[in-house]
Amino acid sequence: MTVDISDIENIIAQQETWRQTQCINLIASENTPSNAVRRVQNSDFMGRYAEGHPNEPGKVNRYYQGTQYIDQVESLTRQEIMRLFGARQADVRPISGNAANTALALGYLRGGDTVIANSTDAGGHISHGAVGVFGRRIQNRGQSLKIGGAKAINLHYLPLTEDHYHVDGKKTVELVEQLSPQLVILGKSLFLFPEPLSEIAAVCKEKGIPILYDAAHVLGLIAGGQFQAPLQEGTTWMTGSTHKTFPGPQRGVILGNLNPEEEKKYWPAADRGVFPGSSSNHHLHSLPALLVATREMETYGREYAAQIVRNAQALGKHLDELGTPVEAREFGYTRSHMIAVNVAQWGGGVEVARTLEKNDIILNYNMLPGDTDPRNPSGLRIGVPEMTRFGMDEQAMGELAQLLHEAIRGKDVKEQVHALRKRFTIMKYV
Ligand SMILES: *Cc1c(COP(=O)(O)O)cnc(C)c1O
């Protein structure tokens, strides 16, 4: 008897055709990894265990036997990713960006600690918030997760400038001086402009406060020398997802650029937070894929990241000029891979995102500054990393803007979407 899996294979085949050749995918956190990255994930590494660190000549760092080839790949991945980012420390074991953050929350923070982070309505990731891993970690028994009030957790939000798309460096410095928190977290999910890291790092260094820069979204841009260079601007740890702008397998990473004294003080929290703190088996089948993606970024990262930013800015400009309002106009819309668009007048983000999906344009709704109801957000978040990878340039962004503009207003553009996508199915930068 054989087990029939043809129905499963059929579903997967439909997903492949739809998402790889018909859809225009504008989800800012997604990407298509290269064929090489996909190919190396199906190997004997799947299902093995390699807790601890790679063994070294004369030194056993693993808790299992049989890891000699895994050790080679893990050591190479660490070395090559450190070189790519100019880092002195790397942990490549976290299985996702959130897992990397969880490791640091568990490894470094304690109940009752004070943390400053981006709020969700300022674009912060929900894991940084009260109900996320950081909020939960600093909560003592009996304490409310509600912010403000006598028994509330000590989570504070980064102050913003008037436009709401930038962290106010000066006010943050004042807040750090006033609160002396245990940790400052920078980085977010609606992430248009760099954080004022150097300014904040100066005061944090003086006071001995570590900074976590969450580069989940922008890791690929940083690898390509765009956006900002957190490890050189003074962050203590940088975490990231390796499958968003960084076009690798679904994993995470923690990087550091610490001198020996800082390393002794801050790196054990990362190391112990990853294992045994938050993981054991670290999904080894995807580790060689991370090494492949790291090499691809070493070779093509600069060109790829620069084109992503040019495309995001071009899409913002085209859409705005057509009359679909794009946020942060006065700052050139974005310095990253995404833009934020206000669609309140066409029924709001949820409704418009569904309309676009019917036209095979895939993206997600998002809260914009001033929104209070997460179920009724006024915005769309539009990211260009995946379409850039399939070769779209500023001119294609103009065509895409026209289709978005029409579809947002209810016109059926599905045929035109397919026609445009058909011209961009071969992957570049690999
Ligand atoms: C996406 C995201 C995460 C979570 O990353 P995963 O790899 O999905 O676990 C964490 N932080 C920020 C700011 C994000 O945008």
CSV table of C-alpha atoms and ligand atoms in Angstrom, one decimal:
chain,number,residue,atom,x,y,z
A,1,MET,CA,0.0,0.0,0.0
A,2,THR,CA,1.2,3.5,-0.8
A,3,VAL,CA,0.1,6.6,0.9
A,4,ASP,CA,-1.7,8.9,-1.5
A,5,ILE,CA,-0.2,12.4,-1.4
A,6,SER,CA,-1.3,13.5,-4.8
A,7,ASP,CA,-3.9,15.9,-3.4
A,8,ILE,CA,-1.3,17.6,-1.2
A,9,GLU,CA,1.1,17.9,-4.2
A,10,ASN,CA,-1.7,19.4,-6.2
A,11,ILE,CA,-2.3,22.1,-3.6
A,12,ILE,CA,1.4,22.9,-3.5
A,13,ALA,CA,1.5,23.1,-7.3
A,14,GLN,CA,-1.4,25.5,-7.4
A,15,GLN,CA,0.4,27.7,-4.8
A,16,GLU,CA,3.6,27.7,-6.9
A,17,THR,CA,1.9,28.7,-10.1
A,18,TRP,CA,-0.3,31.4,-8.5
A,19,ARG,CA,2.3,33.0,-6.3
A,20,GLN,CA,5.4,32.5,-8.6
A,21,THR,CA,3.9,33.5,-11.9
A,22,GLN,CA,0.5,35.3,-11.6
A,23,CYS,CA,0.4,37.4,-8.4
A,24,ILE,CA,2.1,40.6,-7.8
A,25,ASN,CA,3.3,40.2,-4.2
A,26,LEU,CA,3.8,43.4,-2.3
A,27,ILE,CA,3.8,42.0,1.3
A,28,ALA,CA,6.8,43.9,2.8
A,29,SER,CA,7.9,41.0,5.0
A,30,GLU,CA,7.9,38.3,2.2
A,31,ASN,CA,10.3,37.3,-0.5
A,32,THR,CA,11.0,34.4,-2.8
A,33,PRO,CA,14.3,32.7,-2.0
A,34,SER,CA,16.5,31.6,-5.0
A,35,ASN,CA,16.3,28.2,-6.5
A,36,ALA,CA,19.6,27.4,-4.8
A,37,VAL,CA,18.3,28.4,-1.4
A,38,ARG,CA,15.2,26.2,-2.0
A,39,ARG,CA,17.2,23.2,-3.3
A,40,VAL,CA,19.6,22.8,-0.4
A,41,GLN,CA,16.8,22.6,2.2
A,42,ASN,CA,15.8,19.1,1.3
A,43,SER,CA,18.7,17.0,2.8
A,44,ASP,CA,19.7,14.7,5.5
A,45,PHE,CA,20.1,17.7,7.7
A,46,MET,CA,16.4,17.6,8.2
A,47,GLY,CA,15.5,15.8,11.4
A,48,ARG,CA,19.0,15.8,12.9
A,49,TYR,CA,20.0,17.3,16.2
A,50,ALA,CA,23.0,19.6,16.9
A,51,GLU,CA,22.5,21.3,20.2
A,52,GLY,CA,25.3,23.6,21.5
A,53,HIS,CA,28.0,24.9,19.2
A,54,PRO,CA,30.1,23.3,16.5
A,55,ASN,CA,32.9,21.0,17.8
A,56,GLU,CA,36.4,22.4,17.4
A,57,PRO,CA,39.7,20.5,17.2
A,58,GLY,CA,40.2,19.0,20.6
A,59,LYS,CA,37.1,20.6,22.0
A,60,VAL,CA,33.6,19.0,22.3
A,61,ASN,CA,30.8,21.7,22.2
A,62,ARG,CA,27.9,19.5,21.1
A,63,TYR,CA,25.6,17.4,23.1
A,64,TYR,CA,25.1,14.8,20.3
A,65,GLN,CA,27.3,12.7,18.1
A,66,GLY,CA,27.2,12.7,14.3
A,67,THR,CA,27.4,16.4,13.7
A,68,GLN,CA,30.7,16.7,11.7
A,69,TYR,CA,29.1,18.0,8.5
A,70,ILE,CA,26.5,20.1,10.3
A,71,ASP,CA,29.5,21.7,12.3
A,72,GLN,CA,31.2,22.6,9.0
A,73,VAL,CA,28.0,24.4,7.7
A,74,GLU,CA,27.3,26.1,11.0
A,75,SER,CA,30.8,27.4,11.3
A,76,LEU,CA,30.9,28.7,7.7
A,77,THR,CA,27.5,30.4,8.1
A,78,ARG,CA,28.7,32.2,11.3
A,79,GLN,CA,32.0,33.3,9.7
A,80,GLU,CA,30.4,34.4,6.4
A,81,ILE,CA,27.5,36.2,8.0
A,82,MET,CA,29.9,38.1,10.3
A,83,ARG,CA,32.0,39.1,7.4
A,84,LEU,CA,28.9,40.3,5.4
A,85,PHE,CA,27.7,42.6,8.3
A,86,GLY,CA,31.1,43.6,9.7
A,87,ALA,CA,30.1,41.8,12.9
A,88,ARG,CA,32.3,40.3,15.6
A,89,GLN,CA,29.6,38.0,17.1
A,90,ALA,CA,26.9,36.0,15.4
A,91,ASP,CA,24.4,33.4,16.6
A,92,VAL,CA,22.8,31.7,13.6
A,93,ARG,CA,20.7,29.3,15.6
A,94,PRO,CA,17.4,31.2,16.2
A,95,ILE,CA,14.7,29.8,13.9
A,96,SER,CA,13.1,33.2,13.2
A,97,GLY,CA,13.3,36.9,14.0
A,98,ASN,CA,10.8,36.5,16.9
A,99,ALA,CA,12.8,33.6,18.2
A,100,ALA,CA,16.0,35.8,18.2
A,101,ASN,CA,14.1,38.5,20.2
A,102,THR,CA,12.7,35.9,22.5
A,103,ALA,CA,16.2,34.6,23.2
A,104,LEU,CA,17.3,38.1,24.3
A,105,ALA,CA,14.2,38.8,26.3
A,106,LEU,CA,14.8,35.5,28.2
A,107,GLY,CA,18.5,35.9,28.4
A,108,TYR,CA,18.7,39.5,29.5
A,109,LEU,CA,15.5,40.8,31.1
A,110,ARG,CA,13.9,40.0,34.4
A,111,GLY,CA,10.5,40.7,35.9
A,112,GLY,CA,10.1,44.3,36.9
A,113,ASP,CA,12.7,45.6,34.4
A,114,THR,CA,12.1,48.8,32.5
A,115,VAL,CA,12.1,48.7,28.6
A,116,ILE,CA,11.6,51.4,26.0
A,117,ALA,CA,10.3,50.3,22.6
A,118,ASN,CA,8.3,51.4,19.6
A,119,SER,CA,4.5,51.2,20.2
A,120,THR,CA,2.4,49.2,17.7
A,121,ASP,CA,0.6,52.2,16.4
A,122,ALA,CA,4.0,53.8,15.7
A,123,GLY,CA,4.8,50.7,13.5
A,124,GLY,CA,6.3,48.6,16.3
A,125,HIS,CA,6.1,44.8,16.1
A,126,ILE,CA,3.5,43.2,18.4
A,127,SER,CA,6.2,41.1,20.1
A,128,HIS,CA,7.8,44.4,21.5
A,129,GLY,CA,4.5,45.4,23.1
A,130,ALA,CA,2.8,44.6,26.4
A,131,VAL,CA,1.3,41.3,25.2
A,132,GLY,CA,4.5,40.3,23.3
A,133,VAL,CA,7.5,38.5,24.6
A,134,PHE,CA,9.1,41.7,26.0
A,135,GLY,CA,6.0,42.9,27.9
A,136,ARG,CA,5.4,39.4,29.3
A,137,ARG,CA,9.0,39.0,30.3
A,138,ILE,CA,9.1,42.2,32.4
A,139,GLN,CA,5.7,41.4,34.0
A,140,ASN,CA,5.7,40.4,37.7
A,141,ARG,CA,2.9,38.2,39.1
A,142,GLY,CA,0.0,40.5,39.9
A,143,GLN,CA,1.1,43.2,37.7
A,144,SER,CA,-1.1,44.5,34.9
A,145,LEU,CA,0.1,44.4,31.2
A,146,LYS,CA,-1.8,47.7,30.8
A,147,ILE,CA,0.6,50.6,30.5
A,148,GLY,CA,0.3,53.4,33.0
A,149,GLY,CA,-1.1,53.1,36.5
A,150,ALA,CA,0.4,51.9,39.8
A,151,LYS,CA,0.7,48.2,39.1
A,152,ALA,CA,1.5,48.4,35.4
A,153,ILE,CA,4.5,46.9,33.7
A,154,ASN,CA,7.4,49.3,33.1
A,155,LEU,CA,7.1,49.4,29.3
A,156,HIS,CA,7.5,52.8,27.7
A,157,TYR,CA,7.2,54.0,24.2
A,158,LEU,CA,9.7,55.8,22.1
A,159,PRO,CA,8.7,59.4,21.6
A,160,LEU,CA,8.0,60.4,18.0
A,161,THR,CA,8.5,63.5,16.0
A,162,GLU,CA,5.3,65.4,14.8
A,163,ASP,CA,5.1,63.5,11.5
A,164,HIS,CA,4.9,60.2,13.5
A,165,TYR,CA,7.3,58.3,11.2
A,166,HIS,CA,10.5,59.2,13.0
A,167,VAL,CA,11.7,58.5,16.5
A,168,ASP,CA,12.5,61.7,18.2
A,169,GLY,CA,16.2,61.3,19.2
A,170,LYS,CA,16.4,64.2,21.6
A,171,LYS,CA,13.2,63.3,23.5
A,172,THR,CA,14.4,59.7,23.6
A,173,VAL,CA,17.7,60.7,25.2
A,174,GLU,CA,15.7,62.6,27.8
A,175,LEU,CA,13.5,59.6,28.5
A,176,VAL,CA,16.5,57.3,28.8
A,177,GLU,CA,18.1,59.7,31.3
A,178,GLN,CA,14.8,60.0,33.3
A,179,LEU,CA,14.0,56.2,33.4
A,180,SER,CA,17.4,54.5,33.2
A,181,PRO,CA,15.8,51.5,31.6
A,182,GLN,CA,17.4,48.0,31.4
A,183,LEU,CA,16.9,47.9,27.6
A,184,VAL,CA,16.1,50.1,24.7
A,185,ILE,CA,14.6,48.4,21.6
A,186,LEU,CA,14.7,50.1,18.2
A,187,GLY,CA,13.3,48.9,14.9
A,188,LYS,CA,9.8,48.1,13.8
A,189,SER,CA,7.5,46.6,11.2
A,190,LEU,CA,6.2,49.7,9.5
A,191,PHE,CA,9.7,50.9,9.0
A,192,LEU,CA,10.1,53.8,6.6
A,193,PHE,CA,13.1,55.7,8.0
A,194,PRO,CA,16.3,54.9,9.9
A,195,GLU,CA,16.3,55.2,13.7
A,196,PRO,CA,18.4,57.9,15.4
A,197,LEU,CA,20.6,55.1,16.8
A,198,SER,CA,24.0,57.0,17.2
A,199,GLU,CA,22.3,59.7,19.2
A,200,ILE,CA,20.6,57.2,21.5
A,201,ALA,CA,23.7,54.9,21.7
A,202,ALA,CA,25.8,57.7,23.1
A,203,VAL,CA,23.6,58.2,26.2
A,204,CYS,CA,23.0,54.5,26.6
A,205,LYS,CA,26.8,53.8,26.5
A,206,GLU,CA,27.4,56.4,29.1
A,207,LYS,CA,24.7,54.8,31.4
A,208,GLY,CA,25.6,51.2,30.6
A,209,ILE,CA,22.2,50.4,29.0
A,210,PRO,CA,22.2,47.9,26.1
A,211,ILE,CA,20.3,48.5,22.8
A,212,LEU,CA,18.5,45.9,20.8
A,213,TYR,CA,18.1,46.9,17.2
A,214,ASP,CA,15.4,44.7,15.6
A,215,ALA,CA,16.3,44.5,11.9
A,216,ALA,CA,13.7,41.9,11.0
A,217,HIS,CA,12.5,43.8,8.1
A,218,VAL,CA,15.6,45.7,7.0
A,219,LEU,CA,18.3,43.0,7.4
A,220,GLY,CA,18.8,42.7,3.6
A,221,LEU,CA,19.0,46.4,3.2
A,222,ILE,CA,21.6,46.6,5.9
A,223,ALA,CA,23.6,43.8,4.3
A,224,GLY,CA,23.5,45.7,1.0
A,225,GLY,CA,24.8,48.9,2.7
A,226,GLN,CA,21.5,50.8,2.5
A,227,PHE,CA,19.3,52.2,5.3
A,228,GLN,CA,21.7,52.4,8.3
A,229,ALA,CA,24.6,50.3,9.8
A,230,PRO,CA,23.3,49.5,13.3
A,231,LEU,CA,26.4,47.4,14.3
A,232,GLN,CA,28.7,50.3,13.5
A,233,GLU,CA,26.3,53.0,15.0
A,234,GLY,CA,26.4,51.4,18.4
A,235,THR,CA,23.7,48.8,18.9
A,236,THR,CA,24.5,46.1,21.4
A,237,TRP,CA,22.7,43.3,19.6
A,238,MET,CA,21.0,43.3,16.2
A,239,THR,CA,18.4,40.7,15.6
A,240,GLY,CA,16.8,39.9,12.2
A,241,SER,CA,14.7,37.6,10.1
A,242,THR,CA,16.6,36.0,7.2
A,243,HIS,CA,13.6,35.8,4.9
A,244,LYS,CA,12.3,39.3,4.6
A,245,THR,CA,14.5,41.8,2.7
A,246,PHE,CA,17.2,39.3,3.4
A,247,PRO,CA,16.1,36.7,0.8
A,248,GLY,CA,17.0,33.4,2.6
A,249,PRO,CA,15.3,30.6,4.4
A,250,GLN,CA,12.9,31.2,7.3
A,251,ARG,CA,15.3,31.7,10.1
A,252,GLY,CA,16.7,34.4,12.4
A,253,VAL,CA,20.0,35.7,13.5
A,254,ILE,CA,21.6,37.7,16.4
A,255,LEU,CA,24.6,39.8,15.5
A,256,GLY,CA,27.0,41.8,17.6
A,257,ASN,CA,30.0,44.1,17.2
A,258,LEU,CA,31.2,44.0,20.8
A,259,ASN,CA,34.7,44.6,22.1
A,260,PRO,CA,36.0,41.8,24.4
A,261,GLU,CA,34.8,43.5,27.6
A,262,GLU,CA,31.3,44.2,26.2
A,263,GLU,CA,31.2,40.7,24.8
A,264,LYS,CA,31.7,39.2,28.2
A,265,LYS,CA,29.0,41.4,29.6
A,266,TYR,CA,26.3,41.1,26.9
A,267,TRP,CA,26.9,38.0,24.7
A,268,PRO,CA,26.2,35.2,27.2
A,269,ALA,CA,22.6,36.5,27.4
A,270,ALA,CA,22.2,35.9,23.7
A,271,ASP,CA,24.0,32.6,23.8
A,272,ARG,CA,22.1,31.2,26.7
A,273,GLY,CA,18.9,32.8,25.6
A,274,VAL,CA,19.0,30.9,22.3
A,275,PHE,CA,20.0,27.5,23.9
A,276,PRO,CA,18.8,26.3,26.3
A,277,GLY,CA,16.7,29.4,26.7
A,278,SER,CA,14.4,29.2,23.8
A,279,SER,CA,15.4,26.4,21.4
A,280,SER,CA,17.1,23.0,21.1
A,281,ASN,CA,17.0,21.6,17.6
A,282,HIS,CA,17.4,24.6,15.4
A,283,HIS,CA,15.8,23.3,12.1
A,284,LEU,CA,19.0,22.2,10.6
A,285,HIS,CA,17.7,21.6,7.1
A,286,SER,CA,17.5,25.4,6.5
A,287,LEU,CA,21.0,26.2,7.8
A,288,PRO,CA,22.8,25.4,4.5
A,289,ALA,CA,20.2,27.6,2.8
A,290,LEU,CA,21.2,30.5,5.1
A,291,LEU,CA,24.8,30.0,4.0
A,292,VAL,CA,23.7,30.1,0.3
A,293,ALA,CA,21.7,33.3,0.8
A,294,THR,CA,24.6,34.9,2.7
A,295,ARG,CA,26.8,34.3,-0.3
A,296,GLU,CA,24.2,35.6,-2.7
A,297,MET,CA,23.9,38.8,-0.6
A,298,GLU,CA,27.7,39.1,-0.5
A,299,THR,CA,27.8,39.1,-4.3
A,300,TYR,CA,24.6,40.9,-5.3
A,301,GLY,CA,23.4,42.5,-2.0
A,302,ARG,CA,24.5,46.1,-2.8
A,303,GLU,CA,22.8,46.2,-6.2
A,304,TYR,CA,19.7,44.4,-5.0
A,305,ALA,CA,19.2,46.6,-1.9
A,306,ALA,CA,19.8,49.9,-3.8
A,307,GLN,CA,17.2,48.9,-6.5
A,308,ILE,CA,14.7,48.0,-3.7
A,309,VAL,CA,14.9,51.5,-2.2
A,310,ARG,CA,14.7,53.2,-5.6
A,311,ASN,CA,11.7,51.1,-6.5
A,312,ALA,CA,9.9,51.9,-3.2
A,313,GLN,CA,10.5,55.6,-3.6
A,314,ALA,CA,9.4,55.4,-7.3
A,315,LEU,CA,6.2,53.6,-6.4
A,316,GLY,CA,5.4,56.2,-3.7
A,317,LYS,CA,5.9,59.1,-6.0
A,318,HIS,CA,3.9,57.6,-8.9
A,319,LEU,CA,0.9,56.6,-6.6
A,320,ASP,CA,0.9,60.0,-4.9
A,321,GLU,CA,1.1,61.9,-8.1
A,322,LEU,CA,-1.9,59.8,-9.5
A,323,GLY,CA,-3.9,61.0,-6.4
A,324,THR,CA,-3.7,58.0,-4.0
A,325,PRO,CA,-2.2,59.6,-0.9
A,326,VAL,CA,1.1,58.2,0.2
A,327,GLU,CA,2.3,58.9,3.8
A,328,ALA,CA,5.5,60.8,4.6
A,329,ARG,CA,5.5,62.8,1.3
A,330,GLU,CA,7.6,65.5,2.8
A,331,PHE,CA,10.4,63.0,3.5
A,332,GLY,CA,10.3,61.4,0.0
A,333,TYR,CA,7.9,58.7,1.2
A,334,THR,CA,10.5,56.2,2.4
A,335,ARG,CA,14.2,55.2,2.8
A,336,SER,CA,13.4,51.5,3.0
A,337,HIS,CA,11.6,48.8,1.0
A,338,MET,CA,8.1,49.8,1.8
A,339,ILE,CA,5.6,52.7,1.7
A,340,ALA,CA,2.4,53.4,3.6
A,341,VAL,CA,-0.7,54.4,1.7
A,342,ASN,CA,-3.9,56.0,3.2
A,343,VAL,CA,-7.0,54.3,1.8
A,344,ALA,CA,-9.5,55.5,4.4
A,345,GLN,CA,-11.7,57.2,1.8
A,346,TRP,CA,-12.1,53.9,-0.2
A,347,GLY,CA,-13.4,51.9,2.8
A,348,GLY,CA,-10.1,51.5,4.8
A,349,GLY,CA,-7.2,49.0,4.7
A,350,VAL,CA,-9.1,45.8,5.3
A,351,GLU,CA,-11.6,46.3,2.6
A,352,VAL,CA,-9.1,47.6,0.0
A,353,ALA,CA,-6.6,44.8,0.7
A,354,ARG,CA,-9.4,42.3,0.0
A,355,THR,CA,-10.3,44.0,-3.2
A,356,LEU,CA,-6.7,44.0,-4.3
A,357,GLU,CA,-6.4,40.3,-3.5
A,358,LYS,CA,-9.3,39.6,-5.9
A,359,ASN,CA,-7.1,41.2,-8.5
A,360,ASP,CA,-4.1,39.1,-7.5
A,361,ILE,CA,-2.2,41.9,-5.9
A,362,ILE,CA,-1.2,40.7,-2.5
A,363,LEU,CA,-0.4,43.0,0.4
A,364,ASN,CA,-1.5,43.7,3.9
A,365,TYR,CA,-3.5,46.4,5.7
A,366,ASN,CA,-1.8,48.4,8.4
A,367,MET,CA,-2.6,51.0,11.1
A,368,LEU,CA,-1.5,54.5,10.3
A,369,PRO,CA,-0.6,57.2,12.9
A,370,GLY,CA,-3.7,58.3,14.7
A,371,ASP,CA,-5.6,55.0,14.1
A,372,THR,CA,-7.1,53.6,17.2
A,373,ASP,CA,-8.9,50.4,16.1
A,374,PRO,CA,-6.6,47.7,14.9
A,375,ARG,CA,-9.6,46.0,13.2
A,376,ASN,CA,-10.3,49.2,11.2
A,377,PRO,CA,-6.9,50.5,10.0
A,378,SER,CA,-6.8,53.2,7.4
A,379,GLY,CA,-3.7,52.1,5.6
A,380,LEU,CA,-1.9,49.7,3.4
A,381,ARG,CA,1.7,48.6,3.8
A,382,ILE,CA,3.3,48.1,0.4
A,383,GLY,CA,6.7,46.4,0.0
A,384,VAL,CA,8.7,45.9,-3.1
A,385,PRO,CA,11.5,43.4,-2.3
A,386,GLU,CA,10.0,40.4,-4.1
A,387,MET,CA,9.0,42.2,-7.3
A,388,THR,CA,12.4,43.9,-7.3
A,389,ARG,CA,14.0,40.4,-7.2
A,390,PHE,CA,11.9,39.4,-10.3
A,391,GLY,CA,13.4,42.4,-12.1
A,392,MET,CA,10.9,45.2,-11.8
A,393,ASP,CA,12.5,48.6,-12.0
A,394,GLU,CA,11.2,52.2,-11.6
A,395,GLN,CA,9.4,52.1,-14.9
A,396,ALA,CA,7.6,48.9,-13.9
A,397,MET,CA,6.7,50.7,-10.6
A,398,GLY,CA,4.9,53.3,-12.7
A,399,GLU,CA,2.8,50.7,-14.4
A,400,LEU,CA,2.1,49.0,-11.1
A,401,ALA,CA,1.1,52.3,-9.5
A,402,GLN,CA,-1.5,52.8,-12.3
A,403,LEU,CA,-3.0,49.3,-11.6
A,404,LEU,CA,-3.0,49.9,-7.8
A,405,HIS,CA,-4.6,53.3,-8.3
A,406,GLU,CA,-7.4,51.8,-10.4
A,407,ALA,CA,-8.0,48.7,-8.3
A,408,ILE,CA,-8.2,50.7,-5.1
A,409,ARG,CA,-11.1,52.5,-6.8
A,410,GLY,CA,-12.9,49.3,-7.6
A,411,LYS,CA,-11.8,48.7,-11.2
A,412,ASP,CA,-11.1,45.1,-12.2
A,413,VAL,CA,-7.5,44.9,-13.3
A,414,LYS,CA,-6.8,41.2,-12.9
A,415,GLU,CA,-5.9,40.7,-16.5
A,416,GLN,CA,-3.5,43.6,-16.6
A,417,VAL,CA,-1.9,42.3,-13.3
A,418,HIS,CA,-1.3,39.0,-14.9
A,419,ALA,CA,0.1,40.6,-18.0
A,420,LEU,CA,2.5,42.8,-16.0
A,421,ARG,CA,3.6,39.9,-13.8
A,422,LYS,CA,4.3,37.7,-16.8
A,423,ARG,CA,7.1,40.0,-17.9
A,424,PHE,CA,8.9,39.5,-14.5
A,425,THR,CA,9.2,35.9,-13.6
A,426,ILE,CA,13.0,35.4,-13.9
A,427,MET,CA,14.9,36.0,-10.7
A,428,LYS,CA,17.7,38.5,-10.7
A,429,TYR,CA,20.5,39.0,-8.1
A,430,VAL,CA,21.3,35.2,-7.9
B,1,LIG,C1,8.6,40.3,11.3
B,1,LIG,C2,9.1,40.9,12.5
B,1,LIG,C3,9.5,40.1,13.6
B,1,LIG,C4,9.2,38.6,13.6
B,1,LIG,O1,10.0,37.9,12.8
B,1,LIG,P1,9.7,36.4,12.4
B,1,LIG,O2,11.0,36.0,11.6
B,1,LIG,O3,8.5,36.4,11.6
B,1,LIG,O4,9.7,35.6,13.6
B,1,LIG,C5,10.1,40.6,14.7
B,1,LIG,N1,10.3,42.0,14.7
B,1,LIG,C6,9.9,42.8,13.7
B,1,LIG,C7,10.1,44.3,13.9
B,1,LIG,C8,9.2,42.3,12.6
B,1,LIG,O5,8.8,43.1,11.7
